[in-house]
């Protein structure tokens, strides 16, 4: 069935270092992969997304990569800052459905 | 403009009681989604509305859970005979129609505690 796995569940990095979160998906028909950031007490907010016809997308300090063959996609945050501390969710949308399947989340902590 | 709003923000109820959670989507968004987020967990899909109809109810965990949407706008998620395992944050999201890749905009959620 539809499944998105996300690793790691927790990640602690030194301020200024890079953070990488990895996800895998099960359905090769997936064509849209958003990443959401959830701060404490708030709903998730989209930070970046990538479509299946693109291998990489970058927006300032955030980048996503997609390997369709391996069904892997990753979020890269460079030059991390304290405000990057949050829970990050990857997700995949299946072309045959309107719902988005979310990963289990990664709690990112930035150490000062 | 206004985002997705949900009410109440917090709800404490006793086991066995019924609860209603409300979602007001962004104006013009015909697609509406309900998710459940248990403590420290990911987002569990519950139900999806397109207009007033629900083509995908596959995530509703039991027949105690139901949802409706009227006028293509406000949606209500009802949980009957609540159980302690229903305690979670219930999130609503809406999406603009007509564009395949448009993002879902989430509300702040309703934190439900069943004692």
Short mmCIF file of N, CA, C and O in Angstrom, two decimals, chain A:
data_model
loop_
_atom_site.label_atom_id
_atom_site.label_comp_id
_atom_site.label_asym_id
_atom_site.label_seq_id
_atom_site.Cartn_x
_atom_site.Cartn_y
_atom_site.Cartn_z
N UNK A 1 0.82 -1.19 0.00
CA UNK A 1 0.00 0.00 0.00
C UNK A 1 0.86 1.25 0.00
O UNK A 1 2.08 1.19 -0.05
N UNK A 2 0.20 2.38 0.07
CA UNK A 2 0.92 3.65 0.07
C UNK A 2 1.67 3.83 1.38
O UNK A 2 1.09 3.65 2.46
N UNK A 3 2.93 4.21 1.29
CA UNK A 3 3.72 4.37 2.50
C UNK A 3 4.86 5.34 2.25
O UNK A 3 5.46 5.33 1.16
N UNK A 4 5.16 6.17 3.23
CA UNK A 4 6.31 7.08 3.18
C UNK A 4 7.09 6.88 4.47
O UNK A 4 6.52 7.03 5.56
N UNK A 5 8.34 6.53 4.35
CA UNK A 5 9.20 6.35 5.52
C UNK A 5 10.18 7.51 5.61
O UNK A 5 10.74 7.94 4.58
N UNK A 6 10.41 7.98 6.82
CA UNK A 6 11.25 9.16 7.05
C UNK A 6 12.29 8.87 8.12
O UNK A 6 11.98 8.29 9.16
N UNK A 7 13.52 9.33 7.87
CA UNK A 7 14.62 9.14 8.82
C UNK A 7 15.55 10.36 8.81
O UNK A 7 15.74 10.98 7.75
N UNK A 8 16.14 10.72 9.95
CA UNK A 8 15.92 10.11 11.26
C UNK A 8 14.67 10.68 11.94
O UNK A 8 14.09 11.65 11.45
N UNK A 9 14.29 10.14 13.06
CA UNK A 9 13.15 10.67 13.79
C UNK A 9 13.55 11.92 14.59
O UNK A 9 12.73 12.80 14.82
N UNK A 10 14.80 11.97 15.03
CA UNK A 10 15.34 13.16 15.70
C UNK A 10 16.71 13.45 15.14
O UNK A 10 17.45 12.53 14.76
N UNK A 11 17.04 14.74 15.10
CA UNK A 11 18.32 15.17 14.54
C UNK A 11 18.76 16.43 15.27
O UNK A 11 18.00 17.39 15.37
N UNK A 12 19.98 16.40 15.77
CA UNK A 12 20.54 17.56 16.46
C UNK A 12 21.83 17.96 15.74
O UNK A 12 22.71 17.13 15.56
N UNK A 13 21.90 19.22 15.32
CA UNK A 13 23.09 19.70 14.63
C UNK A 13 23.55 21.02 15.23
O UNK A 13 22.75 21.76 15.80
N UNK A 14 24.84 21.29 15.09
CA UNK A 14 25.42 22.54 15.56
C UNK A 14 24.97 23.67 14.63
O UNK A 14 24.93 23.49 13.40
N UNK A 15 24.66 24.79 15.22
CA UNK A 15 24.29 25.96 14.43
C UNK A 15 25.37 26.24 13.38
O UNK A 15 26.56 26.22 13.68
N UNK A 16 24.93 26.45 12.16
CA UNK A 16 25.86 26.69 11.06
C UNK A 16 26.17 25.46 10.24
O UNK A 16 26.61 25.57 9.08
N UNK A 17 25.95 24.28 10.82
CA UNK A 17 26.17 23.04 10.08
C UNK A 17 24.95 22.72 9.21
O UNK A 17 23.93 23.41 9.28
N UNK A 18 25.09 21.66 8.42
CA UNK A 18 23.99 21.25 7.53
C UNK A 18 23.18 20.13 8.16
O UNK A 18 23.69 19.36 8.99
N UNK A 19 21.92 20.04 7.77
CA UNK A 19 21.03 18.96 8.23
C UNK A 19 20.42 18.29 7.01
O UNK A 19 20.06 18.96 6.03
N UNK A 20 20.34 16.97 7.07
CA UNK A 20 19.77 16.21 5.96
C UNK A 20 18.72 15.25 6.50
O UNK A 20 18.97 14.52 7.46
N UNK A 21 17.55 15.26 5.89
CA UNK A 21 16.46 14.36 6.26
C UNK A 21 16.09 13.57 5.02
O UNK A 21 15.95 14.13 3.92
N UNK A 22 15.91 12.26 5.20
CA UNK A 22 15.70 11.38 4.05
C UNK A 22 14.35 10.67 4.12
O UNK A 22 13.91 10.27 5.20
N UNK A 23 13.75 10.48 2.96
CA UNK A 23 12.47 9.79 2.88
C UNK A 23 12.46 8.83 1.70
O UNK A 23 13.15 9.05 0.70
N UNK A 24 11.68 7.77 1.86
CA UNK A 24 11.45 6.85 0.76
C UNK A 24 9.94 6.67 0.59
O UNK A 24 9.19 6.82 1.55
N UNK A 25 9.53 6.38 -0.63
CA UNK A 25 8.11 6.18 -0.88
C UNK A 25 7.92 4.85 -1.61
O UNK A 25 8.85 4.30 -2.20
N UNK A 26 6.69 4.37 -1.56
CA UNK A 26 6.47 3.02 -2.05
C UNK A 26 5.85 2.96 -3.45
O UNK A 26 6.08 2.00 -4.20
N UNK A 27 5.06 3.96 -3.80
CA UNK A 27 4.33 3.90 -5.07
C UNK A 27 5.07 4.67 -6.16
O UNK A 27 5.23 5.89 -6.05
N UNK A 28 5.50 3.99 -7.17
CA UNK A 28 6.26 4.63 -8.25
C UNK A 28 5.41 5.63 -9.03
O UNK A 28 5.95 6.41 -9.82
N UNK A 29 4.09 5.63 -8.82
CA UNK A 29 3.21 6.59 -9.51
C UNK A 29 3.18 7.94 -8.82
O UNK A 29 2.57 8.88 -9.32
N UNK A 30 3.87 8.07 -7.69
CA UNK A 30 3.91 9.35 -6.99
C UNK A 30 4.54 10.41 -7.88
O UNK A 30 5.55 10.16 -8.55
N UNK A 31 3.97 11.62 -7.87
CA UNK A 31 4.48 12.65 -8.77
C UNK A 31 4.70 14.00 -8.11
O UNK A 31 5.07 14.98 -8.76
N UNK A 32 4.46 14.08 -6.81
CA UNK A 32 4.59 15.36 -6.12
C UNK A 32 5.05 15.11 -4.70
O UNK A 32 4.47 14.26 -3.99
N UNK A 33 6.10 15.86 -4.27
CA UNK A 33 6.73 15.58 -2.98
C UNK A 33 6.93 16.89 -2.22
O UNK A 33 7.92 17.59 -2.41
N UNK A 34 6.01 17.24 -1.33
CA UNK A 34 6.17 18.46 -0.54
C UNK A 34 6.87 18.18 0.79
O UNK A 34 6.85 17.06 1.30
N UNK A 35 7.47 19.20 1.33
CA UNK A 35 8.07 19.17 2.67
C UNK A 35 7.40 20.25 3.53
O UNK A 35 7.25 21.39 3.07
N UNK A 36 7.03 19.84 4.74
CA UNK A 36 6.35 20.76 5.64
C UNK A 36 7.18 20.94 6.91
O UNK A 36 7.84 20.01 7.39
N UNK A 37 7.09 22.14 7.48
CA UNK A 37 7.74 22.48 8.74
C UNK A 37 6.64 22.78 9.75
O UNK A 37 5.72 23.56 9.46
N UNK A 38 6.72 22.15 10.92
CA UNK A 38 5.72 22.38 11.95
C UNK A 38 6.39 22.90 13.22
O UNK A 38 7.19 22.19 13.84
N UNK A 39 6.06 24.12 13.59
CA UNK A 39 6.55 24.70 14.82
C UNK A 39 5.57 24.39 15.95
O UNK A 39 4.40 24.08 15.70
N UNK A 40 6.05 24.48 17.15
CA UNK A 40 5.28 24.07 18.31
C UNK A 40 3.94 24.80 18.37
O UNK A 40 3.90 26.04 18.29
N UNK A 41 2.86 24.05 18.48
CA UNK A 41 1.54 24.64 18.62
C UNK A 41 0.92 25.16 17.35
O UNK A 41 -0.14 25.80 17.38
N UNK A 42 1.57 24.90 16.23
CA UNK A 42 1.06 25.39 14.95
C UNK A 42 0.82 24.24 13.98
O UNK A 42 1.32 23.13 14.17
N UNK A 43 0.05 24.52 12.91
CA UNK A 43 -0.12 23.53 11.87
C UNK A 43 1.09 23.50 10.95
O UNK A 43 1.88 24.45 10.91
N UNK A 44 1.29 22.42 10.23
CA UNK A 44 2.42 22.33 9.29
C UNK A 44 2.32 23.40 8.21
O UNK A 44 1.22 23.78 7.79
N UNK A 45 3.48 23.86 7.77
CA UNK A 45 3.54 24.87 6.71
C UNK A 45 4.49 24.40 5.63
O UNK A 45 5.61 23.95 5.92
N UNK A 46 4.04 24.51 4.38
CA UNK A 46 4.87 24.09 3.26
C UNK A 46 6.13 24.96 3.17
O UNK A 46 6.05 26.18 3.22
N UNK A 47 7.30 24.32 3.03
CA UNK A 47 8.54 25.08 2.88
C UNK A 47 9.15 24.90 1.51
O UNK A 47 9.81 25.81 0.99
N UNK A 48 8.94 23.76 0.89
CA UNK A 48 9.46 23.51 -0.45
C UNK A 48 8.81 22.25 -1.00
O UNK A 48 8.36 21.40 -0.23
N UNK A 49 8.72 22.16 -2.31
CA UNK A 49 8.17 20.95 -2.91
C UNK A 49 8.90 20.65 -4.21
O UNK A 49 9.59 21.51 -4.75
N UNK A 50 8.74 19.43 -4.68
CA UNK A 50 9.40 19.04 -5.92
C UNK A 50 8.48 18.11 -6.70
O UNK A 50 7.76 17.30 -6.12
N UNK A 51 8.48 18.27 -8.01
CA UNK A 51 7.67 17.40 -8.86
C UNK A 51 8.54 16.29 -9.43
O UNK A 51 9.77 16.40 -9.47
N UNK A 52 7.89 15.27 -9.91
CA UNK A 52 8.64 14.08 -10.32
C UNK A 52 9.45 14.28 -11.59
O UNK A 52 10.30 13.44 -11.92
N UNK A 53 9.22 15.37 -12.31
CA UNK A 53 9.99 15.60 -13.53
C UNK A 53 11.24 16.43 -13.28
O UNK A 53 11.93 16.86 -14.21
N UNK A 54 11.54 16.65 -12.00
CA UNK A 54 12.71 17.45 -11.62
C UNK A 54 13.55 16.65 -10.64
O UNK A 54 13.01 15.95 -9.78
N UNK A 55 14.88 16.76 -10.73
CA UNK A 55 15.74 16.00 -9.84
C UNK A 55 16.18 16.78 -8.61
O UNK A 55 16.53 16.18 -7.60
N UNK A 56 16.16 18.11 -8.72
CA UNK A 56 16.63 18.92 -7.60
C UNK A 56 15.97 20.29 -7.67
O UNK A 56 15.70 20.82 -8.75
N UNK A 57 15.75 20.85 -6.49
CA UNK A 57 15.18 22.19 -6.41
C UNK A 57 15.77 22.88 -5.20
O UNK A 57 15.93 22.25 -4.14
N UNK A 58 16.09 24.16 -5.35
CA UNK A 58 16.74 24.89 -4.26
C UNK A 58 16.03 26.21 -4.01
O UNK A 58 15.58 26.87 -4.94
N UNK A 59 15.94 26.57 -2.74
CA UNK A 59 15.34 27.84 -2.35
C UNK A 59 16.15 28.37 -1.17
O UNK A 59 15.95 27.95 -0.04
N UNK A 60 17.10 29.26 -1.44
CA UNK A 60 17.98 29.84 -0.43
C UNK A 60 18.73 28.74 0.29
O UNK A 60 19.52 28.02 -0.33
N UNK A 61 18.52 28.55 1.59
CA UNK A 61 19.28 27.55 2.34
C UNK A 61 18.66 26.16 2.29
O UNK A 61 19.20 25.22 2.88
N UNK A 62 17.56 26.02 1.61
CA UNK A 62 16.86 24.74 1.57
C UNK A 62 16.92 24.15 0.17
O UNK A 62 16.73 24.88 -0.82
N UNK A 63 17.17 22.86 0.09
CA UNK A 63 17.17 22.16 -1.19
C UNK A 63 16.54 20.79 -1.02
O UNK A 63 16.60 20.19 0.06
N UNK A 64 15.91 20.32 -2.08
CA UNK A 64 15.37 18.97 -2.10
C UNK A 64 15.93 18.24 -3.30
O UNK A 64 16.13 18.84 -4.37
N UNK A 65 16.19 16.96 -3.13
CA UNK A 65 16.64 16.12 -4.23
C UNK A 65 15.69 14.94 -4.35
O UNK A 65 15.12 14.49 -3.36
N UNK A 66 15.53 14.46 -5.56
CA UNK A 66 14.63 13.35 -5.83
C UNK A 66 15.32 12.33 -6.72
O UNK A 66 15.86 12.68 -7.77
N UNK A 67 15.32 11.09 -6.28
CA UNK A 67 15.84 9.98 -7.07
C UNK A 67 14.66 9.05 -7.36
O UNK A 67 14.27 8.24 -6.52
N UNK A 68 14.08 9.19 -8.55
CA UNK A 68 12.88 8.42 -8.88
C UNK A 68 13.16 6.94 -8.99
O UNK A 68 12.32 6.11 -8.65
N UNK A 69 14.35 6.60 -9.47
CA UNK A 69 14.68 5.19 -9.65
C UNK A 69 14.70 4.48 -8.29
O UNK A 69 14.15 3.38 -8.14
N UNK A 70 15.32 5.13 -7.32
CA UNK A 70 15.44 4.54 -5.99
C UNK A 70 14.23 4.86 -5.11
O UNK A 70 14.11 4.34 -4.01
N UNK A 71 13.36 5.75 -5.58
CA UNK A 71 12.21 6.21 -4.80
C UNK A 71 12.65 6.82 -3.48
O UNK A 71 12.08 6.55 -2.42
N UNK A 72 13.68 7.67 -3.58
CA UNK A 72 14.19 8.40 -2.43
C UNK A 72 14.07 9.89 -2.69
O UNK A 72 14.26 10.34 -3.83
N UNK A 73 13.81 10.66 -1.63
CA UNK A 73 13.93 12.11 -1.73
C UNK A 73 14.41 12.66 -0.40
O UNK A 73 14.20 12.05 0.65
N UNK A 74 15.14 13.76 -0.47
CA UNK A 74 15.82 14.28 0.71
C UNK A 74 15.66 15.79 0.82
O UNK A 74 15.55 16.48 -0.20
N UNK A 75 15.71 16.25 2.06
CA UNK A 75 15.70 17.68 2.37
C UNK A 75 17.07 18.05 2.93
O UNK A 75 17.57 17.37 3.82
N UNK A 76 17.65 19.11 2.39
CA UNK A 76 18.95 19.57 2.84
C UNK A 76 18.80 21.01 3.32
O UNK A 76 18.31 21.86 2.56
N UNK A 77 19.22 21.26 4.56
CA UNK A 77 19.23 22.62 5.09
C UNK A 77 20.67 22.99 5.39
O UNK A 77 21.34 22.30 6.17
N UNK A 78 21.16 24.03 4.76
CA UNK A 78 22.54 24.47 4.98
C UNK A 78 22.56 25.68 5.92
O UNK A 78 21.55 26.36 6.11
N UNK A 79 23.73 25.89 6.53
CA UNK A 79 23.93 27.04 7.43
C UNK A 79 22.78 27.17 8.42
O UNK A 79 22.14 28.22 8.53
N UNK A 80 22.53 26.09 9.13
CA UNK A 80 21.36 26.05 10.02
C UNK A 80 21.38 27.16 11.06
O UNK A 80 22.44 27.58 11.55
N UNK A 81 20.17 27.62 11.38
CA UNK A 81 19.97 28.70 12.35
C UNK A 81 18.98 28.23 13.43
O UNK A 81 18.22 27.29 13.20
N UNK A 82 18.97 28.88 14.58
CA UNK A 82 18.08 28.45 15.67
C UNK A 82 16.61 28.36 15.23
O UNK A 82 15.89 27.44 15.67
N UNK A 83 16.20 29.25 14.34
CA UNK A 83 14.79 29.24 13.90
C UNK A 83 14.44 28.05 13.00
O UNK A 83 13.28 27.84 12.65
N UNK A 84 15.46 27.27 12.63
CA UNK A 84 15.20 26.05 11.86
C UNK A 84 14.72 24.92 12.76
O UNK A 84 14.24 23.89 12.26
N UNK A 85 14.84 25.09 14.06
CA UNK A 85 14.38 24.05 15.00
C UNK A 85 12.87 23.89 14.88
O UNK A 85 12.11 24.85 15.05
N UNK A 86 12.44 22.67 14.55
CA UNK A 86 11.03 22.38 14.33
C UNK A 86 10.91 20.89 13.98
O UNK A 86 11.90 20.17 13.95
N UNK A 87 9.68 20.46 13.71
CA UNK A 87 9.46 19.11 13.19
C UNK A 87 9.23 19.23 11.68
O UNK A 87 8.43 20.07 11.24
N UNK A 88 9.92 18.43 10.93
CA UNK A 88 9.81 18.45 9.47
C UNK A 88 9.15 17.16 8.98
O UNK A 88 9.49 16.06 9.43
N UNK A 89 8.22 17.32 8.06
CA UNK A 89 7.52 16.18 7.48
C UNK A 89 7.74 16.14 5.97
O UNK A 89 7.57 17.16 5.29
N UNK A 90 8.10 14.97 5.47
CA UNK A 90 8.08 14.76 4.03
C UNK A 90 6.72 14.16 3.67
O UNK A 90 6.01 13.66 4.54
N UNK A 91 6.37 14.22 2.41
CA UNK A 91 5.09 13.68 1.97
C UNK A 91 5.16 13.32 0.49
O UNK A 91 6.03 13.81 -0.23
N UNK A 92 4.24 12.48 0.10
CA UNK A 92 4.16 12.08 -1.31
C UNK A 92 2.70 12.05 -1.73
O UNK A 92 1.83 11.62 -0.97
N UNK A 93 2.47 12.56 -2.93
CA UNK A 93 1.11 12.52 -3.46
C UNK A 93 1.09 11.55 -4.62
O UNK A 93 1.94 11.60 -5.50
N UNK A 94 0.10 10.71 -4.58
CA UNK A 94 -0.04 9.69 -5.59
C UNK A 94 -0.93 10.20 -6.71
O UNK A 94 -1.98 10.78 -6.45
N UNK A 95 -0.52 9.97 -7.94
CA UNK A 95 -1.23 10.55 -9.07
C UNK A 95 -2.66 10.05 -9.17
O UNK A 95 -3.52 10.72 -9.72
N UNK A 96 -2.93 8.91 -8.59
CA UNK A 96 -4.28 8.35 -8.70
C UNK A 96 -5.19 8.81 -7.58
O UNK A 96 -6.34 8.44 -7.52
N UNK A 97 -4.67 9.64 -6.70
CA UNK A 97 -5.47 10.05 -5.54
C UNK A 97 -5.23 11.52 -5.25
O UNK A 97 -4.28 12.12 -5.74
N UNK A 98 -6.11 12.10 -4.48
CA UNK A 98 -5.93 13.49 -4.11
C UNK A 98 -5.29 13.66 -2.75
O UNK A 98 -4.90 14.76 -2.40
N UNK A 99 -5.20 12.59 -1.98
CA UNK A 99 -4.63 12.73 -0.65
C UNK A 99 -3.11 12.65 -0.71
O UNK A 99 -2.53 12.12 -1.65
N UNK A 100 -2.49 13.22 0.30
CA UNK A 100 -1.05 13.21 0.44
C UNK A 100 -0.70 12.33 1.63
O UNK A 100 -1.30 12.46 2.70
N UNK A 101 0.25 11.45 1.47
CA UNK A 101 0.70 10.58 2.55
C UNK A 101 1.95 11.20 3.18
O UNK A 101 2.91 11.51 2.48
N UNK A 102 1.92 11.35 4.50
CA UNK A 102 3.01 11.99 5.21
C UNK A 102 3.94 10.97 5.86
O UNK A 102 3.53 9.88 6.27
N UNK A 103 5.22 11.36 5.95
CA UNK A 103 6.16 10.60 6.76
C UNK A 103 5.90 10.86 8.23
O UNK A 103 5.04 11.67 8.60
N UNK A 104 6.65 10.17 9.07
CA UNK A 104 6.41 10.22 10.51
C UNK A 104 7.04 11.43 11.19
O UNK A 104 6.82 11.66 12.37
N UNK A 105 7.83 12.20 10.44
CA UNK A 105 8.37 13.44 10.99
C UNK A 105 9.78 13.31 11.55
O UNK A 105 10.19 12.24 12.00
N UNK A 106 10.52 14.41 11.49
CA UNK A 106 11.87 14.50 12.06
C UNK A 106 11.92 15.74 12.94
O UNK A 106 11.64 16.85 12.48
N UNK A 107 12.25 15.52 14.20
CA UNK A 107 12.41 16.67 15.11
C UNK A 107 13.85 17.16 15.01
O UNK A 107 14.78 16.48 15.43
N UNK A 108 14.01 18.35 14.43
CA UNK A 108 15.33 18.95 14.24
C UNK A 108 15.61 19.97 15.34
O UNK A 108 14.81 20.88 15.56
N UNK A 109 16.73 19.80 15.99
CA UNK A 109 17.16 20.74 17.03
C UNK A 109 18.49 21.35 16.60
O UNK A 109 19.41 20.61 16.21
N UNK A 110 18.59 22.67 16.71
CA UNK A 110 19.82 23.36 16.35
C UNK A 110 20.51 23.81 17.64
O UNK A 110 19.95 24.59 18.42
N UNK A 111 21.71 23.30 17.87
CA UNK A 111 22.47 23.62 19.08
C UNK A 111 23.23 24.93 18.89
O UNK A 111 23.89 25.10 17.86
N UNK A 112 23.13 25.86 19.84
CA UNK A 112 23.83 27.15 19.69
C UNK A 112 25.34 27.02 19.85
O UNK A 112 25.84 26.05 20.37
#
